[in-house]
Coordinates of C-alpha atoms in Angstrom, one line a residue:
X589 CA -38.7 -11.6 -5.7
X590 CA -37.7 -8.4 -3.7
X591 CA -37.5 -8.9 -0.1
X592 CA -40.0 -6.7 2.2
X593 CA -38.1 -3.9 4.7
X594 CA -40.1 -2.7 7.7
X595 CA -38.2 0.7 8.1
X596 CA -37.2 1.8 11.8
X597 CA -37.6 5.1 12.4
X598 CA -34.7 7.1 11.5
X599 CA -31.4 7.1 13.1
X600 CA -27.9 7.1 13.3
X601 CA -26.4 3.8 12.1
X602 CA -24.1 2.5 14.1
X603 CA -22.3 -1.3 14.5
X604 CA -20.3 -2.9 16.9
X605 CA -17.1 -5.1 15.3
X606 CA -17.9 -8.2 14.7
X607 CA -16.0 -11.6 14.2
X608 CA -16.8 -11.6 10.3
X609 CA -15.9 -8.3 10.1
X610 CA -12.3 -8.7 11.7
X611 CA -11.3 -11.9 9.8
X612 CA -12.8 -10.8 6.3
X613 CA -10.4 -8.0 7.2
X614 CA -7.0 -9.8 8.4
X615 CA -7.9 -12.1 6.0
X616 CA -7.7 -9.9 2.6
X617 CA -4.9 -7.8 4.0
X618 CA -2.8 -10.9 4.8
X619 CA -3.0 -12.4 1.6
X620 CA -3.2 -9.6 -0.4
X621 CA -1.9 -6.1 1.0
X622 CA 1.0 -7.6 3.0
X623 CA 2.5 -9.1 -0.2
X624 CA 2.7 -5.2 -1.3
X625 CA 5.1 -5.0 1.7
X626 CA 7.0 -8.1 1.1
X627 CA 7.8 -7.6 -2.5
X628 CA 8.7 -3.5 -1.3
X629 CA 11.8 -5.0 0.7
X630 CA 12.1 -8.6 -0.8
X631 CA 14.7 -7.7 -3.1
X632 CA 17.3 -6.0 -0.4
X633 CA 18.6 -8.8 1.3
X634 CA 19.5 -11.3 -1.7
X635 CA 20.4 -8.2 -3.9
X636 CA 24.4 -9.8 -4.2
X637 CA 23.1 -12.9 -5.0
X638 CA 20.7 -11.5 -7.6
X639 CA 23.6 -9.7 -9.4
X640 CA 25.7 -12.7 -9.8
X641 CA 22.9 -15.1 -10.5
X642 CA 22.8 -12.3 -13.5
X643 CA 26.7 -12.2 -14.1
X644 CA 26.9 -16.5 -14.1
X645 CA 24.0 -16.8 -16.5
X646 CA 25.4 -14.5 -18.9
X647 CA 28.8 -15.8 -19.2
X648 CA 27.7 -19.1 -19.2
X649 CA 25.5 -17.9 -22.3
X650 CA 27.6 -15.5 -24.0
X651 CA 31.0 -16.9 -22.3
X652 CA 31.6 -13.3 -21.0
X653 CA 30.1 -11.2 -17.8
X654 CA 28.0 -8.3 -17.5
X655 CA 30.5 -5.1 -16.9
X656 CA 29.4 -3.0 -13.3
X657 CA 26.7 -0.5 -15.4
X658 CA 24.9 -3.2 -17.6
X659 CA 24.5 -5.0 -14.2
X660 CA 23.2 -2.7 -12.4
X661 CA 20.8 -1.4 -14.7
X662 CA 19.6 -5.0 -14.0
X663 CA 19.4 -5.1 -10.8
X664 CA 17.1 -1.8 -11.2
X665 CA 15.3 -3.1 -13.8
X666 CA 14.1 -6.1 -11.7
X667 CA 13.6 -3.4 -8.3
X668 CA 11.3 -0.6 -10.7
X669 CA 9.8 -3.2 -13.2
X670 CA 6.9 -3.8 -9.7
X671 CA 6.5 -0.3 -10.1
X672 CA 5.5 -0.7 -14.1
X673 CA 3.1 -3.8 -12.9
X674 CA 1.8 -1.9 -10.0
X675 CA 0.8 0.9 -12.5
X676 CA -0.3 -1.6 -15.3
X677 CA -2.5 -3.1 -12.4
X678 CA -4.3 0.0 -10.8
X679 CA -5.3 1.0 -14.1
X680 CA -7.3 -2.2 -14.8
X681 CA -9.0 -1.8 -10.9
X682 CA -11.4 0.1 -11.9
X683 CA -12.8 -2.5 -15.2
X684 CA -12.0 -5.7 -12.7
X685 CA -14.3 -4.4 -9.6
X686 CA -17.3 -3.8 -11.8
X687 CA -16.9 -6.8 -13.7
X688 CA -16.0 -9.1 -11.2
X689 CA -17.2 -7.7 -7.7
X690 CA -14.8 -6.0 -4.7
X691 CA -14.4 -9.9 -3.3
X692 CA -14.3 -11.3 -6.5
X693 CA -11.7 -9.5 -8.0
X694 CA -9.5 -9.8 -4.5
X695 CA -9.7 -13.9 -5.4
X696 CA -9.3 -13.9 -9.1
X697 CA -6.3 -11.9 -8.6
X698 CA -4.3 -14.5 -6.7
X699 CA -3.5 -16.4 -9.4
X700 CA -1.2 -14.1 -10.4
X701 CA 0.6 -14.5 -7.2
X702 CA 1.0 -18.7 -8.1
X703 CA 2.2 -17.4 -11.8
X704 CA 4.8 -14.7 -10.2
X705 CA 6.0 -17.0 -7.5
X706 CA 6.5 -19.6 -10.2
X707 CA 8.7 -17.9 -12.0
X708 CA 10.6 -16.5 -9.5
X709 CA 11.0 -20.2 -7.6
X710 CA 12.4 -22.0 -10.1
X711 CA 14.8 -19.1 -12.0
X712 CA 17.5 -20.5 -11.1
X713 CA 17.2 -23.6 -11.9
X714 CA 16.0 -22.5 -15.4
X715 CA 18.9 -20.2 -15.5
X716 CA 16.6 -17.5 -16.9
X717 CA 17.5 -14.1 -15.1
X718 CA 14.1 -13.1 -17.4
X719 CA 11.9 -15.0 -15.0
X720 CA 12.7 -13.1 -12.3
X721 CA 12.3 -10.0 -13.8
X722 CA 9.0 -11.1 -15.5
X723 CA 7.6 -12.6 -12.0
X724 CA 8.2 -9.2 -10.3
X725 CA 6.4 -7.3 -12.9
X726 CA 3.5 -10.0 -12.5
X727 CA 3.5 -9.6 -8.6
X728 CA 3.3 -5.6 -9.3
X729 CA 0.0 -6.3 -11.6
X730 CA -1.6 -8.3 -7.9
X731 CA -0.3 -5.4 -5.9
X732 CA -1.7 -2.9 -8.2
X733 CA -5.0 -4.6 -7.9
X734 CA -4.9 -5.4 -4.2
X735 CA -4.1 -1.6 -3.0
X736 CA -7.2 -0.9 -4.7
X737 CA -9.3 -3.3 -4.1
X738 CA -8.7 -4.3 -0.6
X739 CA -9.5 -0.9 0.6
X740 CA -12.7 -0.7 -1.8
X741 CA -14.0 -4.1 -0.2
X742 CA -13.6 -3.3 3.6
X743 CA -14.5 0.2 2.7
X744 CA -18.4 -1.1 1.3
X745 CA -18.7 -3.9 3.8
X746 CA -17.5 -1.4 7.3
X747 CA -19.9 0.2 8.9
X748 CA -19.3 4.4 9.4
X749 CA -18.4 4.1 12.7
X750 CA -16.0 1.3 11.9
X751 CA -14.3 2.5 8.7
X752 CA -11.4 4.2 9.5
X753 CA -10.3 1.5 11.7
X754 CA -10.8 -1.4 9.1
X755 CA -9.6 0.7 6.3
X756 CA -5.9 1.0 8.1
X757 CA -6.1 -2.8 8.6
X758 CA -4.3 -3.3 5.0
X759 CA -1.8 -0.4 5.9
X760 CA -0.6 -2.7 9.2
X761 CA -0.6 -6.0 6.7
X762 CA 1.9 -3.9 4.4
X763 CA 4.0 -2.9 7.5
X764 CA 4.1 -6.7 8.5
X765 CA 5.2 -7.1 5.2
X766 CA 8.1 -5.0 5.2
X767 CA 8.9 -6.6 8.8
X768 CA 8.5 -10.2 7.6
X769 CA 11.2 -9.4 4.4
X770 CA 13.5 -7.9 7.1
X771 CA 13.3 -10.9 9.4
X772 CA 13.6 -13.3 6.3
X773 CA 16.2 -11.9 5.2
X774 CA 18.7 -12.2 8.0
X775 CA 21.7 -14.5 7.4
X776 CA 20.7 -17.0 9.9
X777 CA 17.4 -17.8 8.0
X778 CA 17.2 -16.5 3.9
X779 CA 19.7 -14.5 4.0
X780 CA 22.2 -16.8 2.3
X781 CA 22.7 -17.4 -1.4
X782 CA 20.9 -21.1 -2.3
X783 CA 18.1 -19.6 -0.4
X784 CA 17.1 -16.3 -2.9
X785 CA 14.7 -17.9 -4.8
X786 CA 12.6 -19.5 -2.2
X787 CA 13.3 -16.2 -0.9
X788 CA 11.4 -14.5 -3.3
X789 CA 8.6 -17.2 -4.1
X790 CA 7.1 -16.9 -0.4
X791 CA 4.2 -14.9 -1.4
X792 CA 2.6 -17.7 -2.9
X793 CA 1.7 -19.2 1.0
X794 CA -0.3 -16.3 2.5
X795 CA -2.1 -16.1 -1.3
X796 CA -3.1 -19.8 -1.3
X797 CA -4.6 -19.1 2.7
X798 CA -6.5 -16.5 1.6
X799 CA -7.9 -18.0 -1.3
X800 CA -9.1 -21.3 0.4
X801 CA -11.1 -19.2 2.8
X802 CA -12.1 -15.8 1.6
X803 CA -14.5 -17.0 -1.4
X804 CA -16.9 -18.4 2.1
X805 CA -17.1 -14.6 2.9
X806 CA -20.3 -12.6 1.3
X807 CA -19.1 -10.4 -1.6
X808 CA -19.8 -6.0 -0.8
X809 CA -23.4 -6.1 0.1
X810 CA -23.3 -2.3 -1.4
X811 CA -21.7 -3.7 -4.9
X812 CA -24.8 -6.5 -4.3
X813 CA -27.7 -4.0 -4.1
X814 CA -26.8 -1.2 -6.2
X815 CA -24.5 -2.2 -9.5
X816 CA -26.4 -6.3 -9.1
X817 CA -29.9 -5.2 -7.7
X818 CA -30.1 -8.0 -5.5
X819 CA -31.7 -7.7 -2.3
X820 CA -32.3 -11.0 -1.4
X821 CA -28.0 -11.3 -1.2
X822 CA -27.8 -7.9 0.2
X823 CA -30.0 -9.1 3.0
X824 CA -27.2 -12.2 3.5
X825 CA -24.3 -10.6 3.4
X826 CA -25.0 -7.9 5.6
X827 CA -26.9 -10.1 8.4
X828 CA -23.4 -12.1 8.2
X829 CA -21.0 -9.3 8.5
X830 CA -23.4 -6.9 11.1
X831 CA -24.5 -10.5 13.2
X832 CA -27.1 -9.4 15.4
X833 CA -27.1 -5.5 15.0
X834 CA -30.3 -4.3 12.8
X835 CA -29.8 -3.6 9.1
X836 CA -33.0 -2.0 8.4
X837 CA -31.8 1.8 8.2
X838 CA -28.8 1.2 6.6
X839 CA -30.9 -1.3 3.6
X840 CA -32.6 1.9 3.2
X841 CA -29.4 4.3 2.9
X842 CA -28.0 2.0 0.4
X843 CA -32.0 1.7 -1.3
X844 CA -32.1 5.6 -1.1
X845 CA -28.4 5.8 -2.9
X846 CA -29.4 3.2 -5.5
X847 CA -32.5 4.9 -6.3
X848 CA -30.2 8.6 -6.4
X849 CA -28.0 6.4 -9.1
X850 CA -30.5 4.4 -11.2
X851 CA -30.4 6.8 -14.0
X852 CA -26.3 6.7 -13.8
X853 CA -23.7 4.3 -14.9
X854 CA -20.4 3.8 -13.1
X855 CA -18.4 6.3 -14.9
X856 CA -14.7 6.1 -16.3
X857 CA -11.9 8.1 -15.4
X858 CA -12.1 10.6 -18.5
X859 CA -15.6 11.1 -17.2
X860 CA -14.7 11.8 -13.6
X861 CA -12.1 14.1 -15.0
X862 CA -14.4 16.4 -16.1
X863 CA -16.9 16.0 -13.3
X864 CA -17.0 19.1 -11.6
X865 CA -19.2 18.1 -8.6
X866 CA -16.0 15.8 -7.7
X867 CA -13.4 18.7 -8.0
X868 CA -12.5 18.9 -4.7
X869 CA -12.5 15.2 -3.7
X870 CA -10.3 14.3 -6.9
X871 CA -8.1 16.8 -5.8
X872 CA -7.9 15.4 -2.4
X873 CA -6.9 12.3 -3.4
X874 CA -3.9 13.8 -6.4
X875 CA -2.4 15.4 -3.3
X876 CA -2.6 12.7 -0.6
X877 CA -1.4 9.7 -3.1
X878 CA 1.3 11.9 -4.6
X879 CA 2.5 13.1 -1.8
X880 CA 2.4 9.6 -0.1
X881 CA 5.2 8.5 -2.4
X882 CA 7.4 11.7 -2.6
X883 CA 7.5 12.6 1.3
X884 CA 11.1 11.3 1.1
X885 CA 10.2 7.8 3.0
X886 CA 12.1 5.8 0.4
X887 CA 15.1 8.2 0.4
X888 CA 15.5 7.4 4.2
X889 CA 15.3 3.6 3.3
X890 CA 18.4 4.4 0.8
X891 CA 20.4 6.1 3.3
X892 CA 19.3 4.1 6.6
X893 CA 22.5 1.5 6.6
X894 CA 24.7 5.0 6.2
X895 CA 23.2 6.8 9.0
X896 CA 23.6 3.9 11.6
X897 CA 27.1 3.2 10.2
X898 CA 27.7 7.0 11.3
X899 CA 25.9 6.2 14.4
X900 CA 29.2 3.6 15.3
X901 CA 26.7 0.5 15.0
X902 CA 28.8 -2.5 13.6
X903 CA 28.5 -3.7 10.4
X904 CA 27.0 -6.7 11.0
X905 CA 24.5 -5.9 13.3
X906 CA 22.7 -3.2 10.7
X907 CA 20.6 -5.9 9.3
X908 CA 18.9 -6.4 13.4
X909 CA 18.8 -2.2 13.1
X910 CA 16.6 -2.3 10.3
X911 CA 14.5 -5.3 11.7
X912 CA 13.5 -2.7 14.6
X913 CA 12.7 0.3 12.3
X914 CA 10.5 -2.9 10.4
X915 CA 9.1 -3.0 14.2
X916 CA 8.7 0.5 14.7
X917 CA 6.2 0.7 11.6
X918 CA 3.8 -1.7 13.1
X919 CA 3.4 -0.1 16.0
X920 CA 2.9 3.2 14.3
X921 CA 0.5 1.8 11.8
X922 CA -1.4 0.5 15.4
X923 CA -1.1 3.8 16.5
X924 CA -3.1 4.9 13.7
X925 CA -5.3 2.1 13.1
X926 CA -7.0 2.7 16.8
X927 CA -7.1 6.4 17.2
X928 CA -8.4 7.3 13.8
X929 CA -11.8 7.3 14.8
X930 CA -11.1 10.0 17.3
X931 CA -8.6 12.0 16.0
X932 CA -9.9 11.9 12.6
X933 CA -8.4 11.2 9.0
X934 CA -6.6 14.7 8.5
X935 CA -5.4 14.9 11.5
X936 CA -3.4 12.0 11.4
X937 CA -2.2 12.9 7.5
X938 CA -1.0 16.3 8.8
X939 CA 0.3 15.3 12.0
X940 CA 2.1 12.2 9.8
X941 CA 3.7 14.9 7.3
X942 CA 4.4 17.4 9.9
X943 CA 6.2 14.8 11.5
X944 CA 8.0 13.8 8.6
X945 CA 9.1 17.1 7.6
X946 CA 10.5 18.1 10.5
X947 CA 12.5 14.9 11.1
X948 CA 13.4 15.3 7.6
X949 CA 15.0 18.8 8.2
X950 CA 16.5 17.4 11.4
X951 CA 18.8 14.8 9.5
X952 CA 19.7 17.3 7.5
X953 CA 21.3 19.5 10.2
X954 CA 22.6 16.2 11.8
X955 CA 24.8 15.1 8.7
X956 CA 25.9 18.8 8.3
X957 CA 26.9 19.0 12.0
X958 CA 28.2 15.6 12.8
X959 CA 31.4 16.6 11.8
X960 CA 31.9 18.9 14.5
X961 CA 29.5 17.5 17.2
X962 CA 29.5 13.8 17.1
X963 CA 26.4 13.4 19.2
X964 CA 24.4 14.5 16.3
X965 CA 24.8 11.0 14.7
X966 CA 22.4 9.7 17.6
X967 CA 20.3 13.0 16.2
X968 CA 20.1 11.7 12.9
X969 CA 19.1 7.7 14.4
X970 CA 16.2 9.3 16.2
X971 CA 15.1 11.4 13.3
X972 CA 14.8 8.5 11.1
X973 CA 12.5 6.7 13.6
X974 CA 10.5 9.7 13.5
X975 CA 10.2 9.2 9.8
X976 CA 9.2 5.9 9.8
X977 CA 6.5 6.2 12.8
X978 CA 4.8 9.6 10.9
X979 CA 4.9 8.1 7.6
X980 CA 3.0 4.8 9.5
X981 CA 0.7 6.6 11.6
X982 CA -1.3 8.6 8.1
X983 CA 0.1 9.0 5.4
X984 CA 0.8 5.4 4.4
X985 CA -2.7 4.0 4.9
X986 CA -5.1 7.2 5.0
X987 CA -4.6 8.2 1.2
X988 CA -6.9 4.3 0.1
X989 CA -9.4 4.6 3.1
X990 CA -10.3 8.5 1.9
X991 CA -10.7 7.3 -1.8
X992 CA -13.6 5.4 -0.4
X993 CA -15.4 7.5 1.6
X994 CA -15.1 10.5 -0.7
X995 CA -16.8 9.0 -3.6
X996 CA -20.5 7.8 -4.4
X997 CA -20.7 4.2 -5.8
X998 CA -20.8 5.3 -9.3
X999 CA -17.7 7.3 -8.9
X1000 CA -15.7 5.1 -6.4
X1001 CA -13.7 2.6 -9.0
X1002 CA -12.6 5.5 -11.5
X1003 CA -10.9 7.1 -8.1
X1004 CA -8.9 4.6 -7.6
X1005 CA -7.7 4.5 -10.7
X1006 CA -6.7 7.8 -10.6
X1007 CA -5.2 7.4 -7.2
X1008 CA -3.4 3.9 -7.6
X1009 CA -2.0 5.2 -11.2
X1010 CA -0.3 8.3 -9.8
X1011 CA 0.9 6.3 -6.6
X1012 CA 2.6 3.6 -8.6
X1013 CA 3.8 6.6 -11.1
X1014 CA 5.3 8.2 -8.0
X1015 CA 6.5 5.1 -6.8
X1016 CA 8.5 4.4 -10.0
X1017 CA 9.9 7.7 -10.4
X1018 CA 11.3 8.2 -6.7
X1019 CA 12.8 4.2 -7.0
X1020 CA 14.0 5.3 -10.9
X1021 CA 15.3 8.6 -10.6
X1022 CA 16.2 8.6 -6.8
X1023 CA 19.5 6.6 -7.6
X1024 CA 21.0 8.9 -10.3
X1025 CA 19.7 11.7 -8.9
X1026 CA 21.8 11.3 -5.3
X1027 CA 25.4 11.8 -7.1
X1028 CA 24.5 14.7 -8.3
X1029 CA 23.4 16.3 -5.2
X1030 CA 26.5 14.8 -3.8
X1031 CA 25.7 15.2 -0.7
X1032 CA 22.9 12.9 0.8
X1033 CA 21.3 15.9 3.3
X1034 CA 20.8 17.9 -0.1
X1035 CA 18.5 14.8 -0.8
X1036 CA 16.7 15.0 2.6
X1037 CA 16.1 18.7 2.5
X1038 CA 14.5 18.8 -0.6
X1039 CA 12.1 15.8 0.4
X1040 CA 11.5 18.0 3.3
X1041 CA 10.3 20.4 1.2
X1042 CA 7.9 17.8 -0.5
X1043 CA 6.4 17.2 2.8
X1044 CA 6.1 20.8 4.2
X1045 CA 4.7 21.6 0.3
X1046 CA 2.4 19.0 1.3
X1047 CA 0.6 20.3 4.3
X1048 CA -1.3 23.6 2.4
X1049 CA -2.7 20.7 0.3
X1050 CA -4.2 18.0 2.8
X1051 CA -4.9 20.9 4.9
X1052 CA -7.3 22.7 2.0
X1053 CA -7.6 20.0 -0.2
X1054 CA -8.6 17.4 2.3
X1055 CA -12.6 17.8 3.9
X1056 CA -11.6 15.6 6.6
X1057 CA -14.2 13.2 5.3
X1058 CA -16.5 15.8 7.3
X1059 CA -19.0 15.6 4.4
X1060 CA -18.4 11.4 4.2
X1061 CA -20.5 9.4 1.4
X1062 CA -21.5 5.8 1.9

């Protein structure tokens, strides 16, 4: 039995933050988005270990080691093969939130994470270097998944005045991710070799949080009305996550939107291909995801240790160097997360690459220069913070909140397919190619200027491509 509206008089809809609103949020991105972080730097610390866990299970098979290249095809194997799962996981995003829900498929998805961590734990003690690799390719398929949708869920369930700040929540979870490798990883915690695999099977605590309180939490009241047709749970879950503000007027947006979409099915990717009443948007989102993973932010994690060698900081203390750039992104992403709202999406995206670009370019002239002014090395430690902070403040979080407000309900999963496929495909080529690609550039500011390029190239297209979200859909 339908349940009976009384309409308000028209208005703008507006919500205050509410307690259900900010755990539902931590609460997906820490068991969900922050394990994208982790398993980004997990594999840094231990890498040594890694290699001659490989080396000791071979000749204990074959009675002979793995020579350097066989090895480190490996190691690069078990670093890019996230990449693979990341892209096998973002194309099934789009079947797995119809099917299952936004929340729904957030929970299902975590066992996964108890598979993955499993095989990773106890690889050693199996002495199967093939576990290791296979759990990292099973964590990818989760993170696939999660990056699309985390940002779908606290897109739906936001209110408009609300939505750019939750949808950057999940972008601060992967920062802390990243931070909480780096911090693990030190030698005076699990940075030392008996410690890899539990190391590495630490994703399975924030997972088994999240999934003994996030199936409490009301699944999309958006996904509830229009793709179920259920008021009466619609009514619930939005008088949970909006407490005492009044629902009426936006029941009837989401009514009005169902009604617009009743003679529509959610359509696939091929089908949104073709759409041209989606042109634009679809090209929004091709620029901001590939330009996300090729605006040089995981050459400077390649050459970071160089550049504060250069700088005269002692070995040994590199590994508390990076901890503070780990640092440095949070606040960024915090940066972002609370002026977003005022500043708006593009702003931040193009202020974020501009940013990048330049500090990209200014590394350049610093490795170049050193030689004759040493003072530049300082130049090139500055510069890299600069990176890290304009890659934090928009361009590492915007691209997943805009996929959501660009697109109607009936268009919204096929988007992120699109968009999570050619992140993860960008992903996989930077971490692939990258490598072999350095020594033939031979030196590593050739590297930086042409990422430089990537993100001044970049500007012309969130600049035209990007509507600012002026023209937002619910």
């Amino acid at each position: 039995m339908a349940e009976e509206l009384i309409i308000a008089p028209r208005s703008k809809i507006t919500s205050h933050l509410t307690s259900s609103l900010l755990a539902v949020a931590f609460l997906t991105s820490f068991g969900s988005s922050m394990l994208y972080g982790y398993n980004l730097a997990v594999v840094n610390s231990p890498a040594e270990y890694i290699k001659d866990f490989y080396n000791r299970t071979s000749v204990s098979r074959n009675g002979t080691g793995l020579d350097g290249e066989v090895l480190t095809l490996m190691y690069s194997l078990t670093v890019s093969v996230f990449a693979i799962g990341g892209l096998l996981g973002s194309l099934m995003v789009g079947m797995l939130v119809t099917r299952f829900g936004r929340k729904g498929t957030v929970v299902n998805s975590t066992v996964l994470v108890f598979i993955a961590g499993s095989l990773m734990g106890f690889s050693r003690i199996c002495g199967s270097p093939e576990m290791v690799i296979l759990g990292r390719f099973v964590t990818g398929i989760h993170s696939g998944i999660s990056l699309g949708a985390v940002p779908m869920y606290l897109g739906e369930i936001a209110p408009k005045n609300l939505r750019g700040f939750l949808g950057l929540v999940p972008s601060i979870f992967i920062c802390a991710g990243v931070f909480s490798a780096q911090v693990l990883g030190l030698h005076e915690l699990l940075g030392k070799e008996e410690h890899w695999p539990l190391f590495l099977s630490l994703v399975v605590i924030p997972t088994f949080i999240q999934l003994m309180l996030l199936p409490w939490f009301p699944e999309s009241p958006r996904y509830l009305l229009i793709e179920k047709h259920n008021v009466h749970a619609t009514i619930t879950a939005l008088k949970w996550y909006r407490s005492k503000c009044n629902i009426q007027l936006e029941i009837e947006e989401m009514q009005e939107e169902q009604r617009s979409l009743s003679s529509m099915e959610t359509v696939s990717v091929w089908q949104l291909l073709l759409d041209p009443c989606v042109r634009w948007q679809l090209l929004s989102v091709v620029v901001l995801n590939i330009g996300m993973q090729l605006s040089g932010i995981d050459a400077i994690w390649f050459y970071t240790n160089d550049i504060f060698k250069n700088a005269g900081i002692p070995g040994p203390e590199i590994q508390y160097t990076t901890v503070g750039t780990g640092a440095i992104e949070i606040i960024a992403g915090l940066i972002g997360c609370f002026t977003i709202e005022k500043l708006g999406r593009r702003p931040l995206m193009i202020g974020g690459f501009l940013a990048m670009g330049l500090c990209c370019a200014g590394i350049t002239l610093s490795l170049v220069l050193q030689v004759h002014f040493p003072f530049m090395r300082y130049v090139s430690v500055g510069c890299v913070v600069g990176i890290i902070a304009g890659f934090c403040i928009g361009p590492a979080g915007v691209p997943f909140l805009i996929t959501a407000e660009l697109f109607k309900q009936s268009h919204r999963p096929a988007a992120y397919t699109v968009g999570g496929s050619l992140n993860w495909m960008s992903n996989f080529t930077v971490g692939f190619v990258f490598p072999f690609l350095q020594p033939l550039l031979d030196l590593s500011a050739e590297c930086l200027q042409g990422v430089s390029r990537v993100c001044r190239l970049g500007l012309p297209g969130v600049s035209w491509g990007s509507p600012g979200c002026l023209l937002r859909v619910s």
